[in-house]
CSV table of C-alpha atoms in Angstrom, one decimal:
chain,number,residue,atom,x,y,z
A,1,MET,CA,-126.5,177.3,135.9
A,2,LYS,CA,-127.0,180.8,134.4
A,3,GLY,CA,-130.6,180.4,133.4
A,4,GLU,CA,-133.3,178.5,131.3
A,5,VAL,CA,-134.0,180.0,127.9
A,6,PHE,CA,-137.0,179.3,125.5
A,7,LEU,CA,-135.6,179.6,122.0
A,8,VAL,CA,-138.4,180.6,119.4
A,9,GLU,CA,-136.8,180.7,115.9
A,10,ASP,CA,-137.8,179.1,112.5
A,11,ASP,CA,-134.6,179.0,110.9
A,12,LEU,CA,-133.2,175.8,111.8
A,13,ASP,CA,-129.6,176.6,111.5
A,14,VAL,CA,-130.0,180.0,113.6
A,15,LEU,CA,-131.8,177.6,116.2
A,16,ASP,CA,-128.8,175.1,116.3
A,17,TYR,CA,-126.4,178.2,116.8
A,18,TYR,CA,-128.3,179.5,119.6
A,19,ARG,CA,-128.3,175.9,121.2
A,20,PHE,CA,-124.5,175.7,120.8
A,21,LEU,CA,-123.8,179.2,122.0
A,22,LEU,CA,-126.1,179.3,125.2
A,23,THR,CA,-124.9,175.6,126.0
A,24,VAL,CA,-121.1,176.6,125.9
A,25,GLU,CA,-121.9,179.7,127.8
A,26,GLY,CA,-123.5,178.0,130.6
A,27,TYR,CA,-127.3,178.2,130.0
A,28,SER,CA,-129.7,175.3,129.6
A,29,ILE,CA,-132.4,175.2,126.9
A,30,TRP,CA,-135.9,175.2,128.5
A,31,GLY,CA,-137.4,174.5,124.9
A,32,ALA,CA,-137.3,175.4,121.5
A,33,ASP,CA,-140.1,176.2,119.0
A,34,THR,CA,-140.3,177.2,115.5
A,35,ASN,CA,-143.9,178.2,115.4
A,36,GLY,CA,-145.4,181.1,116.9
A,37,GLU,CA,-148.8,179.5,118.0
A,38,SER,CA,-147.0,176.5,119.5
A,39,ALA,CA,-144.5,178.7,121.3
A,40,ILE,CA,-147.5,180.4,122.9
A,41,ALA,CA,-149.2,177.1,123.8
A,42,ARG,CA,-146.0,175.5,125.3
A,43,PHE,CA,-145.4,178.8,127.4
A,44,GLN,CA,-149.0,178.9,128.6
A,45,ALA,CA,-149.2,175.2,129.5
A,46,ALA,CA,-145.8,175.2,131.4
A,47,GLU,CA,-145.9,174.8,135.2
A,48,THR,CA,-142.4,176.4,135.5
A,49,ARG,CA,-141.7,179.4,133.1
A,50,PRO,CA,-138.1,180.0,131.4
A,51,ASP,CA,-135.8,182.7,132.7
A,52,ALA,CA,-135.8,184.1,129.2
A,53,VAL,CA,-137.1,183.9,125.6
A,54,ILE,CA,-135.1,184.5,122.5
A,55,LEU,CA,-137.7,185.4,120.1
A,56,ASP,CA,-137.7,185.9,116.4
A,57,HIS,CA,-140.1,188.1,114.5
A,58,ARG,CA,-141.0,186.0,111.3
A,59,LEU,CA,-142.5,182.9,112.4
A,60,PRO,CA,-145.1,180.7,111.1
A,61,GLY,CA,-148.5,180.6,112.9
A,62,CYS,CA,-148.2,184.2,114.3
A,63,ASN,CA,-145.5,186.7,114.5
A,64,GLY,CA,-143.0,187.5,117.2
A,65,ASN,CA,-145.0,190.6,118.2
A,66,THR,CA,-148.1,188.5,118.8
A,67,VAL,CA,-146.0,185.8,120.9
A,68,ALA,CA,-144.5,188.6,122.9
A,69,GLN,CA,-147.8,190.2,123.7
A,70,LYS,CA,-149.2,186.9,124.6
A,71,MET,CA,-146.2,185.9,126.8
A,72,LEU,CA,-146.1,189.2,128.6
A,73,GLU,CA,-150.1,188.9,129.4
A,74,LEU,CA,-149.2,185.4,130.9
A,75,ASP,CA,-146.1,186.4,132.8
A,76,PRO,CA,-145.4,190.3,132.8
A,77,ASP,CA,-141.9,189.5,134.4
A,78,VAL,CA,-140.8,187.5,131.4
A,79,CYS,CA,-137.5,188.5,129.9
A,80,ILE,CA,-137.8,188.6,126.1
A,81,LEU,CA,-134.8,189.0,124.1
A,82,TYR,CA,-136.2,189.9,120.6
A,83,VAL,CA,-133.6,189.1,118.0
A,84,THR,CA,-134.8,189.7,114.2
A,85,ALA,CA,-133.4,190.3,111.0
A,86,ASP,CA,-136.7,192.4,110.2
A,87,ASP,CA,-136.4,196.0,110.6
A,88,LEU,CA,-140.0,196.7,110.6
A,89,GLY,CA,-140.8,194.0,113.2
A,90,MET,CA,-138.1,195.3,115.4
A,91,GLN,CA,-139.9,198.6,115.2
A,92,GLN,CA,-143.1,197.2,116.1
A,93,ALA,CA,-141.6,195.3,119.0
A,94,ARG,CA,-140.1,198.6,120.3
A,95,GLU,CA,-143.5,200.1,120.1
A,96,LEU,CA,-145.0,197.2,122.1
A,97,GLY,CA,-142.5,198.1,124.8
A,98,ILE,CA,-140.3,195.4,124.6
A,99,GLN,CA,-136.8,196.7,125.9
A,100,ARG,CA,-134.3,194.1,124.7
A,101,LEU,CA,-134.2,194.1,121.0
A,102,LYS,CA,-131.2,193.1,118.8
A,103,ARG,CA,-131.0,193.1,115.1
A,104,LYS,CA,-129.5,190.2,113.4
A,105,PRO,CA,-126.5,189.6,112.9
A,106,CYS,CA,-125.7,190.3,116.6
A,107,GLU,CA,-122.4,189.5,117.9
A,108,ASN,CA,-122.3,186.6,120.4
A,109,GLU,CA,-120.8,188.9,123.3
A,110,ARG,CA,-123.8,191.4,122.7
A,111,LEU,CA,-126.3,188.6,122.7
A,112,ILE,CA,-125.0,186.9,125.9
A,113,ARG,CA,-124.6,190.5,127.6
A,114,ASN,CA,-128.2,191.3,126.8
A,115,LEU,CA,-129.4,187.7,128.0
A,116,ARG,CA,-127.5,187.7,131.2
A,117,ASP,CA,-128.7,191.5,131.9
A,118,GLY,CA,-132.4,190.4,131.1
A,119,ILE,CA,-132.3,187.5,133.4
A,120,GLU,CA,-130.6,189.3,136.5
A,121,HIS,CA,-133.3,191.9,136.1
A,122,ARG,CA,-135.9,189.3,136.2
A,123,ARG,CA,-134.6,187.6,139.0
A,124,LYS,CA,-134.2,190.9,141.1
A,125,ARG,CA,-137.7,191.8,140.1
A,126,LEU,CA,-139.2,188.3,141.3
A,127,VAL,CA,-137.1,188.7,144.6
A,128,GLU,CA,-138.7,192.1,145.0
A,129,GLU,CA,-142.2,190.9,144.7
B,1,MET,CA,-163.4,235.1,63.4
B,2,SER,CA,-160.8,235.5,60.9
B,3,ALA,CA,-160.2,238.0,58.1
B,4,GLY,CA,-161.8,237.0,54.7
B,5,VAL,CA,-163.7,234.1,56.3
B,6,ASN,CA,-167.6,234.4,56.8
B,7,GLU,CA,-169.6,233.1,59.8
B,8,ALA,CA,-170.8,230.0,58.0
B,9,GLN,CA,-167.1,229.3,56.9
B,10,THR,CA,-165.9,229.7,60.4
B,11,ILE,CA,-168.6,227.3,61.6
B,12,ALA,CA,-167.8,224.8,59.0
B,13,VAL,CA,-164.1,224.9,60.0
B,14,LEU,CA,-164.9,224.6,63.8
B,15,TYR,CA,-167.2,221.6,63.1
B,16,ARG,CA,-164.5,220.0,60.9
B,17,LEU,CA,-162.0,220.6,63.8
B,18,LEU,CA,-164.3,219.2,66.4
B,19,GLU,CA,-165.1,215.9,64.3
B,20,GLN,CA,-161.5,215.5,63.5
B,21,SER,CA,-159.9,216.1,66.9
B,22,THR,CA,-158.2,213.2,68.4
B,23,LEU,CA,-159.6,214.4,71.7
B,24,PRO,CA,-163.0,213.0,72.6
B,25,ILE,CA,-165.5,215.9,72.7
B,26,ALA,CA,-168.9,216.1,73.9
B,27,ILE,CA,-171.5,218.9,74.2
B,28,ALA,CA,-174.8,218.8,76.2
B,29,ASP,CA,-177.6,221.2,76.4
B,30,MET,CA,-178.7,222.8,79.6
B,31,LYS,CA,-181.0,220.0,80.3
B,32,GLY,CA,-177.9,217.7,80.2
B,33,ARG,CA,-178.8,216.0,76.9
B,34,VAL,CA,-176.1,215.2,74.3
B,35,THR,CA,-176.0,217.5,71.3
B,36,VAL,CA,-172.5,216.9,69.9
B,37,PHE,CA,-170.4,213.8,70.0
B,38,ASN,CA,-167.4,213.6,68.0
B,39,ALA,CA,-165.6,210.6,66.2
B,40,ALA,CA,-163.0,210.3,69.1
B,41,ALA,CA,-165.7,210.2,71.7
B,42,GLU,CA,-167.3,207.3,69.6
B,43,ARG,CA,-164.2,205.3,69.8
B,44,LEU,CA,-163.7,205.9,73.3
B,45,THR,CA,-167.2,205.0,74.6
B,46,GLY,CA,-168.1,202.5,71.8
B,47,TYR,CA,-171.3,204.5,71.0
B,48,ALA,CA,-172.1,205.8,67.7
B,49,ALA,CA,-173.2,209.4,67.7
B,50,GLU,CA,-176.7,208.7,66.6
B,51,GLU,CA,-177.1,206.3,69.6
B,52,VAL,CA,-176.4,209.2,72.0
B,53,LEU,CA,-177.5,212.5,70.7
B,54,GLY,CA,-180.6,213.5,72.6
B,55,GLU,CA,-179.8,211.1,75.4
B,56,PRO,CA,-178.9,212.3,78.9
B,57,VAL,CA,-175.1,212.6,79.8
B,58,ALA,CA,-176.0,210.2,82.8
B,59,LEU,CA,-175.7,207.4,80.1
B,60,PHE,CA,-171.8,207.4,80.7
B,61,SER,CA,-171.9,208.0,84.2
B,62,ASP,CA,-170.9,205.5,87.0
B,63,SER,CA,-172.3,207.8,89.5
B,64,PRO,CA,-175.3,210.2,89.5
B,65,ALA,CA,-173.5,212.1,92.3
B,66,VAL,CA,-170.4,212.9,90.3
B,67,THR,CA,-172.3,213.9,87.1
B,68,ALA,CA,-174.3,216.4,89.4
B,69,GLU,CA,-171.2,217.6,91.0
B,70,ILE,CA,-169.7,218.2,87.4
B,71,ALA,CA,-172.6,220.1,86.4
B,72,ASP,CA,-172.7,222.2,89.6
B,73,ARG,CA,-169.2,223.1,89.5
B,74,VAL,CA,-169.4,224.2,85.7
B,75,LEU,CA,-172.4,226.1,86.4
B,76,GLU,CA,-170.9,227.8,89.4
B,77,ASP,CA,-167.3,228.5,88.2
B,78,GLY,CA,-167.8,228.5,84.4
B,79,LYS,CA,-165.5,225.4,84.1
B,80,ILE,CA,-163.5,222.5,85.6
B,81,GLU,CA,-160.1,221.3,84.7
B,82,ASP,CA,-158.3,218.0,85.4
B,83,PHE,CA,-161.4,216.3,87.1
B,84,GLU,CA,-160.4,212.8,87.5
B,85,THR,CA,-163.4,210.4,87.3
B,86,THR,CA,-164.5,207.3,85.3
B,87,LEU,CA,-166.9,206.8,82.5
B,88,ARG,CA,-169.0,203.8,81.5
B,89,SER,CA,-168.4,202.4,77.8
B,90,LYS,CA,-171.3,200.9,75.8
B,91,ASP,CA,-169.8,197.3,76.7
B,92,GLY,CA,-169.9,198.2,80.3
B,93,ARG,CA,-166.1,198.8,81.0
B,94,ARG,CA,-165.2,201.6,83.4
B,95,ILE,CA,-162.6,203.9,81.7
B,96,PRO,CA,-160.5,206.3,83.9
B,97,ILE,CA,-160.6,209.9,82.4
B,98,SER,CA,-159.6,213.3,83.0
B,99,LEU,CA,-162.4,215.9,82.4
B,100,MET,CA,-162.0,219.6,81.3
B,101,ALA,CA,-165.5,220.9,81.1
B,102,THR,CA,-166.7,224.5,80.2
B,103,MET,CA,-169.8,226.4,80.1
B,104,LEU,CA,-171.0,227.4,76.6
B,105,ALA,CA,-172.7,230.9,76.1
B,106,ASP,CA,-174.1,232.7,73.3
B,107,GLU,CA,-173.5,236.4,72.4
B,108,SER,CA,-175.8,237.7,75.2
B,109,SER,CA,-173.7,235.5,77.7
B,110,GLU,CA,-176.8,233.1,78.1
B,111,PRO,CA,-175.4,229.7,78.6
B,112,PHE,CA,-176.6,227.1,76.2
B,113,GLY,CA,-174.8,224.1,77.0
B,114,MET,CA,-171.5,222.6,78.2
B,115,MET,CA,-168.7,221.1,76.5
B,116,ALA,CA,-166.6,218.4,77.8
B,117,LEU,CA,-162.9,217.6,76.6
B,118,ILE,CA,-162.1,214.0,77.6
B,119,LYS,CA,-158.8,212.5,78.2
B,120,ASP,CA,-158.5,208.7,78.4
B,121,LEU,CA,-156.2,207.7,81.4
B,122,SER,CA,-156.3,204.1,80.8
B,123,GLU,CA,-152.7,204.1,79.4
B,124,ARG,CA,-151.5,206.2,82.2
B,125,HIS,CA,-153.3,204.1,85.0
B,126,GLY,CA,-151.9,200.9,83.3
B,127,LEU,CA,-148.4,202.2,83.5
B,128,GLU,CA,-148.9,203.5,87.0
B,129,GLU,CA,-150.2,199.9,87.9
B,130,SER,CA,-147.3,198.3,86.3
B,131,LEU,CA,-144.8,200.6,88.1
B,132,ARG,CA,-146.8,199.7,91.4
B,133,LEU,CA,-146.4,195.9,90.8
B,134,ALA,CA,-142.9,196.2,89.7
B,135,LYS,CA,-142.0,198.2,92.9
B,136,GLN,CA,-143.9,195.7,95.0
B,137,ARG,CA,-141.9,192.9,93.4
B,138,ALA,CA,-138.7,194.7,94.1
B,139,ASP,CA,-139.7,195.5,97.6
B,140,PHE,CA,-140.6,191.8,98.4
B,141,SER,CA,-137.3,190.6,96.8
B,142,ASN,CA,-135.3,193.2,98.7
B,143,ASP,CA,-137.1,192.3,102.0
B,144,LEU,CA,-136.5,188.5,101.3
B,145,MET,CA,-133.0,188.8,100.5
B,146,THR,CA,-132.2,191.3,103.4
B,147,HIS,CA,-134.1,189.0,106.0
B,148,ASP,CA,-132.4,185.6,104.8
B,149,ILE,CA,-128.9,187.2,104.3
B,150,ARG,CA,-129.0,188.6,108.0
B,151,ASN,CA,-130.0,185.2,109.3
B,152,TYR,CA,-127.1,183.6,107.4
B,153,ALA,CA,-124.7,186.2,108.6
B,154,GLN,CA,-125.9,185.7,112.3
B,155,THR,CA,-125.1,181.8,112.0
B,156,ILE,CA,-121.9,182.3,110.2
B,157,GLY,CA,-120.8,185.3,112.3
B,158,GLY,CA,-121.7,183.6,115.5
B,159,TYR,CA,-119.9,180.4,114.9
B,160,LEU,CA,-116.7,182.3,113.8
B,161,ASP,CA,-116.8,184.4,116.9
B,162,ALA,CA,-117.0,181.1,118.9
B,163,LEU,CA,-114.2,179.6,117.2
B,164,LEU,CA,-112.1,182.7,117.5
B,165,ALA,CA,-112.9,182.9,121.3
B,166,GLY,CA,-111.6,179.4,121.5
B,167,GLN,CA,-115.2,178.1,122.8
B,168,VAL,CA,-114.7,174.8,120.6
B,169,GLY,CA,-111.0,174.3,121.4
B,170,GLY,CA,-107.8,176.1,120.8
B,171,ILE,CA,-106.6,177.1,117.3
B,172,GLN,CA,-103.3,177.8,116.0
B,173,ALA,CA,-102.2,181.5,114.6
B,174,PRO,CA,-102.6,180.6,111.0
B,175,GLN,CA,-105.9,179.1,111.5
B,176,ALA,CA,-107.1,182.3,113.5
B,177,ARG,CA,-105.7,184.4,110.7
B,178,ILE,CA,-108.0,182.7,108.2
B,179,LEU,CA,-111.0,182.8,110.6
B,180,LYS,CA,-110.5,186.5,111.1
B,181,VAL,CA,-110.5,187.2,107.4
B,182,CYS,CA,-113.7,185.2,107.1
B,183,ARG,CA,-115.2,187.1,110.0
B,184,ARG,CA,-114.3,190.3,108.3
B,185,GLN,CA,-116.0,189.2,105.1
B,186,ALA,CA,-119.2,188.2,106.9
B,187,GLN,CA,-119.0,191.7,108.5
B,188,ARG,CA,-118.6,193.2,105.0
B,189,ILE,CA,-121.8,191.3,103.8
B,190,GLU,CA,-123.7,192.8,106.8
B,191,GLY,CA,-122.4,196.3,106.1
B,192,LEU,CA,-123.4,195.8,102.4
B,193,ILE,CA,-127.1,194.9,103.2
B,194,ASP,CA,-127.3,197.7,105.7
B,195,ASN,CA,-125.9,200.2,103.3
B,196,LEU,CA,-128.1,199.1,100.5
B,197,GLN,CA,-131.1,199.3,102.9
B,198,LEU,CA,-130.2,202.8,103.8
B,199,LEU,CA,-129.7,203.8,100.2
B,200,LEU,CA,-133.2,202.4,99.2
B,201,HIS,CA,-135.0,204.1,102.3
B,202,ALA,CA,-133.1,207.6,101.5
B,203,HIS,CA,-134.2,207.5,97.9
B,204,ASP,CA,-137.7,206.4,98.5
B,205,GLY,CA,-137.9,209.0,101.3
B,206,CYS,CA,-136.8,211.6,98.7
B,207,GLN,CA,-139.2,210.4,96.2
B,208,ALA,CA,-142.1,210.5,98.8
B,209,GLY,CA,-141.0,214.0,99.7
B,210,GLU,CA,-140.9,213.1,103.2
B,211,GLN,CA,-139.0,215.2,105.6
B,212,THR,CA,-136.2,213.7,107.4
B,213,ALA,CA,-136.4,214.0,111.2
B,214,LEU,CA,-133.2,215.8,112.3
B,215,GLN,CA,-131.6,215.5,115.6
B,216,ALA,CA,-128.6,217.0,117.3
B,217,TRP,CA,-125.4,215.0,117.3
B,218,PRO,CA,-122.7,216.1,119.5
B,219,LEU,CA,-119.5,215.6,117.1
B,220,ALA,CA,-116.9,214.6,119.7
B,221,PRO,CA,-118.5,211.3,121.0
B,222,ALA,CA,-120.2,210.5,117.7
B,223,LEU,CA,-116.7,210.7,115.9
B,224,GLU,CA,-115.0,209.0,118.9
B,225,ASN,CA,-117.5,206.1,118.7
B,226,ALA,CA,-117.3,205.8,115.0
B,227,PHE,CA,-113.5,205.5,115.3
B,228,LYS,CA,-114.0,202.8,118.0
B,229,ARG,CA,-116.2,200.8,115.6
B,230,THR,CA,-113.8,201.3,112.7
B,231,ARG,CA,-110.7,200.2,115.0
B,232,ASP,CA,-112.8,197.0,116.0
B,233,ARG,CA,-113.7,196.2,112.4
B,234,PHE,CA,-110.1,196.6,111.3
B,235,ALA,CA,-108.7,194.9,114.4
B,236,GLU,CA,-105.8,193.2,112.5
B,237,ARG,CA,-104.4,196.7,111.4
B,238,HIS,CA,-103.1,199.5,113.7
B,239,VAL,CA,-105.3,202.4,112.8
B,240,VAL,CA,-104.0,205.7,114.3
B,241,LEU,CA,-106.4,208.4,114.9
B,242,HIS,CA,-105.6,212.3,114.9
B,243,ARG,CA,-108.3,214.4,116.1
B,244,SER,CA,-109.2,218.0,116.5
B,245,ILE,CA,-112.8,218.3,117.5
B,246,PRO,CA,-114.0,221.2,119.5
B,247,ALA,CA,-116.0,220.2,122.4
B,248,ASP,CA,-119.0,222.3,121.8
B,249,SER,CA,-119.5,221.0,118.0
B,250,ALA,CA,-122.8,219.6,117.2
B,251,VAL,CA,-124.7,219.1,113.9
B,252,LEU,CA,-128.2,218.5,112.9
B,253,ALA,CA,-128.5,215.1,111.2
B,254,CYS,CA,-130.9,212.1,110.9
B,255,VAL,CA,-130.7,209.0,113.0
B,256,HIS,CA,-128.4,207.2,110.6
B,257,PHE,CA,-125.8,209.8,111.1
B,258,PRO,CA,-123.5,207.3,112.6
B,259,ARG,CA,-123.7,205.3,109.5
B,260,VAL,CA,-122.5,208.4,107.7
B,261,LEU,CA,-119.5,208.6,109.8
B,262,ASP,CA,-118.9,204.6,109.7
B,263,ASN,CA,-118.7,204.7,105.8
B,264,LEU,CA,-116.4,207.8,105.8
B,265,PHE,CA,-113.9,206.0,108.2
B,266,ALA,CA,-114.4,202.7,106.4
B,267,ASN,CA,-113.5,204.3,103.1
B,268,ALA,CA,-110.3,206.0,104.8
B,269,VAL,CA,-109.0,202.8,106.1
B,270,GLY,CA,-110.5,200.2,103.6
B,271,HIS,CA,-108.7,201.8,100.6
B,272,ASN,CA,-105.5,202.4,102.3
B,273,PRO,CA,-103.1,199.2,102.0
B,274,SER,CA,-100.8,200.3,104.8
B,275,HIS,CA,-100.7,198.2,108.0
B,276,GLU,CA,-100.6,201.4,109.9
B,277,PRO,CA,-103.2,203.6,108.1
B,278,HIS,CA,-103.7,207.1,109.8
B,279,ILE,CA,-107.0,209.1,110.1
B,280,TRP,CA,-107.2,212.9,110.7
B,281,ILE,CA,-110.7,214.0,111.8
B,282,THR,CA,-111.4,217.7,112.3
B,283,ALA,CA,-114.5,219.7,112.9
B,284,GLU,CA,-114.3,223.3,111.7
B,285,SER,CA,-117.1,226.0,112.1
B,286,ALA,CA,-118.4,226.6,108.5
B,287,THR,CA,-121.4,228.3,106.7
B,288,VAL,CA,-124.0,225.7,105.5
B,289,ASN,CA,-127.0,227.0,103.4
B,290,GLY,CA,-126.4,230.4,104.6
B,291,ALA,CA,-126.4,229.3,108.4
B,292,PRO,CA,-123.9,228.2,110.9
B,293,GLY,CA,-122.7,224.7,110.3
B,294,TRP,CA,-119.9,222.2,110.8
B,295,ALA,CA,-117.4,220.9,108.3
B,296,ILE,CA,-116.4,217.5,109.5
B,297,GLY,CA,-113.3,216.3,107.7
B,298,VAL,CA,-112.0,212.9,107.7
B,299,ALA,CA,-108.6,212.6,105.9
B,300,ASP,CA,-106.5,209.5,105.1
B,301,ASP,CA,-102.9,208.8,103.9
B,302,GLY,CA,-104.1,206.3,101.4
B,303,PRO,CA,-103.0,206.1,97.7
B,304,GLY,CA,-105.3,209.1,97.1
B,305,ILE,CA,-108.3,209.8,94.3
B,306,GLY,CA,-107.4,211.3,90.9
B,307,PRO,CA,-109.2,214.2,89.6
B,308,GLU,CA,-111.4,212.5,87.2
B,309,SER,CA,-112.5,209.9,89.7
B,310,ARG,CA,-113.2,212.5,92.3
B,311,THR,CA,-115.5,214.3,89.9
B,312,ARG,CA,-117.4,211.3,89.1
B,313,LEU,CA,-117.6,210.1,92.8
B,314,LEU,CA,-119.1,213.6,93.9
B,315,ASN,CA,-121.4,213.9,90.7
B,316,THR,CA,-124.8,213.9,92.8
B,317,SER,CA,-126.8,214.2,89.6
B,318,ARG,CA,-125.7,211.1,88.4
B,319,PRO,CA,-127.7,208.0,89.5
B,320,PHE,CA,-125.9,204.8,90.9
B,321,GLU,CA,-125.1,202.6,87.8
B,322,PRO,CA,-124.4,199.0,87.3
B,323,GLY,CA,-120.4,198.7,87.6
B,324,ASP,CA,-120.1,201.4,90.3
B,325,SER,CA,-118.2,200.3,93.2
B,326,GLY,CA,-118.1,202.0,96.7
B,327,VAL,CA,-121.9,201.8,97.6
B,328,GLY,CA,-120.7,203.5,101.0
B,329,LEU,CA,-120.1,206.9,99.3
B,330,TRP,CA,-123.5,206.8,97.8
B,331,VAL,CA,-125.0,206.0,101.2
B,332,ILE,CA,-122.9,209.1,102.7
B,333,LYS,CA,-124.0,211.5,99.8
B,334,ALA,CA,-127.8,210.2,100.1
B,335,LEU,CA,-127.9,210.6,103.8
B,336,LEU,CA,-126.1,214.1,103.8
B,337,HIS,CA,-128.6,215.1,101.1
B,338,ASN,CA,-131.6,214.2,103.2
B,339,CYS,CA,-130.2,216.1,106.1
B,340,GLY,CA,-129.7,219.2,104.0
B,341,GLY,CA,-125.9,218.7,104.0
B,342,THR,CA,-123.3,218.1,101.3
B,343,LEU,CA,-120.1,216.2,100.7
B,344,GLN,CA,-116.8,217.5,99.4
B,345,CYS,CA,-113.4,216.1,98.7
B,346,GLU,CA,-110.1,217.4,98.3
B,347,ASP,CA,-106.3,216.4,98.6
B,348,ARG,CA,-105.2,215.9,102.2
B,349,VAL,CA,-102.1,217.7,101.1
B,350,ASP,CA,-103.1,220.5,98.6
B,351,GLY,CA,-101.6,219.6,95.2
B,352,GLU,CA,-100.4,216.2,96.1
B,353,PRO,CA,-103.2,213.8,95.7
B,354,GLU,CA,-100.8,210.8,96.0
B,355,LYS,CA,-100.5,211.6,99.8
B,356,GLY,CA,-104.2,211.0,100.8
B,357,THR,CA,-107.7,212.5,100.5
B,358,ARG,CA,-110.0,214.5,102.9
B,359,PHE,CA,-113.8,214.2,102.7
B,360,ILE,CA,-115.7,216.8,104.1
B,361,ALA,CA,-119.3,216.5,105.3
B,362,LEU,CA,-121.0,219.9,105.7
B,363,LEU,CA,-124.0,219.9,107.9
B,364,SER,CA,-126.1,222.6,109.9
B,365,ALA,CA,-125.0,223.3,113.4
B,366,ALA,CA,-127.5,222.1,116.2
B,367,PRO,CA,-129.0,224.9,118.2
B,368,GLU,CA,-128.4,224.8,121.7
B,369,PRO,CA,-132.0,223.6,122.9
B,370,ALA,CA,-131.8,220.7,120.4
B,371,LEU,CA,-128.5,219.8,122.0
B,372,ALA,CA,-130.2,219.3,125.4
B,373,GLN,CA,-131.8,216.4,123.9
B,374,ALA,CA,-129.1,215.0,122.1
B,375,PRO,CA,-128.7,211.1,122.0
B,376,PRO,CA,-126.2,209.3,124.5
B,377,PRO,CA,-122.8,208.7,123.1
B,378,GLU,CA,-123.4,205.1,122.6
B,379,ASP,CA,-124.9,205.4,119.1
B,380,THR,CA,-124.3,202.2,117.6
B,381,PRO,CA,-127.1,201.3,115.4
C-alpha cells in the first residue's frame, strides 16, 4: 500500500474523482471530509494520522488555510497537498509555508507525483526522528 | 470695474450674479457668521437665507474640528481649493461637498470675511458607489465562475486522463481519438479561464497604476519549455521547431512571461491546419525604449494574416470588444505592455503573407545582476 490519504474537499464530484484516482494508483483512503471544522476534529481525534492530506481551500466551516495551520500544529510532519481552484487561497497557503501546492485543474500524473514525493519525504523524516 | 459702469451698478451686477449662480455660495464675516447665502445654497442645504443670516457657519458643520481647519487654512494661505468634506442639511442629511474658500479683504487689504463656493458631490459619489458595486458584482461573478469551472475541469480532465492511460480498461484507437479531442477541449477551457484572469488582472493593475514587478528570464530555457508545453498540448500533431536563440539572451518580464510565450506558440500552431506545423523561434538583440533589448520572434507556416486583420489585431488603443476572437493575443499585448514591451507582426516571408506570420515581442534586456537571480528553467505556472 502506497499510503493513506485524507481527502478534504467540498465538491462531491471532485471528491469521488480523488477516491477513484487514488484507489487505482494503489493508495487507500484514510477518510474524507467536506467541511473544514469537522476535518480538523477528525484529524485531532485520530489515533493514527494519515500519510498525506489532499486539501481544498474553499470549504464550509473554515477554509483550507485554517485547516492546514491546525493540522501542522497537531502534526508538524503531516504532508499536505494543497489543491485549489482559488488563486488567492493558493497564495495564502504559500505564505503559510505549505510547500506542495497545485492549482486546479491539475493533471493526474502531477497530482500523484506530488503525493508520492510528499509521502516519501514524510516517511524519511519520521525515520530520522 | 468696467468702463461706463459706476460702483453702485457694479455692485448690483455682482449681487445679481451671486444670487443667480447655480453654484452654492456663502459668505461669512470674521466672526464666522453668515452674511450672504445665495439661492443655490438655499436649495442645497434646505435653509432659507433669512434662517441662516447672522448664524454661525458651524450650523452646517459635521465637525467643529473641520470647520476650524478650514478657517485656519484660509486665514493662513488666503484660500483653500478642492477641500472635500460634508455639510449637514436642514433635514439632517450629510451632503458630500468640495469647497473652494477664499479670504475677502477691503481696499486697505483688511480682511472682512470669507467666501465659500460649494460643489455638491452627491451625484459623483453616487456614481462612484454604483461603479464600486458593479465592480464588486463583476469580481464576485468572475471569481465564482473561475473557481467552479476549474473544479469541473479537474474532474473532467482527471477522468479523461485515467481513461486514456487505460486505468479503467483498454480502449480502441477510435475511442482514444475522441477522448483526446475531449481532453484538448477541456484544456482549452482551462486556458481560456487562465487567459481571462490574466487579462483582467493586467487591466486592473494598469488602472490601479501598479508597477509590474519584473524579473530576468533567460530566453533559451524559457522558449524551450514553452515549446515543450505546446508540443504536449498539440500531441496528436507533429510540431517542428526551428530555433536560433543566443545562449546569453535574457529579458526583463513579469512572472507571467511563460504565458506570453505559451500564447504566442499556441497561436502559431492553433491557427495552422497542417498536421506538421513548423515554428521558427528567434531572439535578436534590439533597441527597446532607447535601451538594449531583445526581439523574440515566433513565426509559423500557417495561412497568414491579411493586412487589415493585422492592423486590427495590433491596435492597442482599441479595447477588447464583444465578437473579438483570440483572447490569447490580447493577453500577450496586455502582459507585454505591463512589462514595458510591445508586440509587432509581419509576414514570415516578406511580401508573401500566405506563407505565414511572424509575431515579434520586444522586451528590455535583463542586466547581468538580475540574471543571477533568474528563475529555474522549470517555469510552468
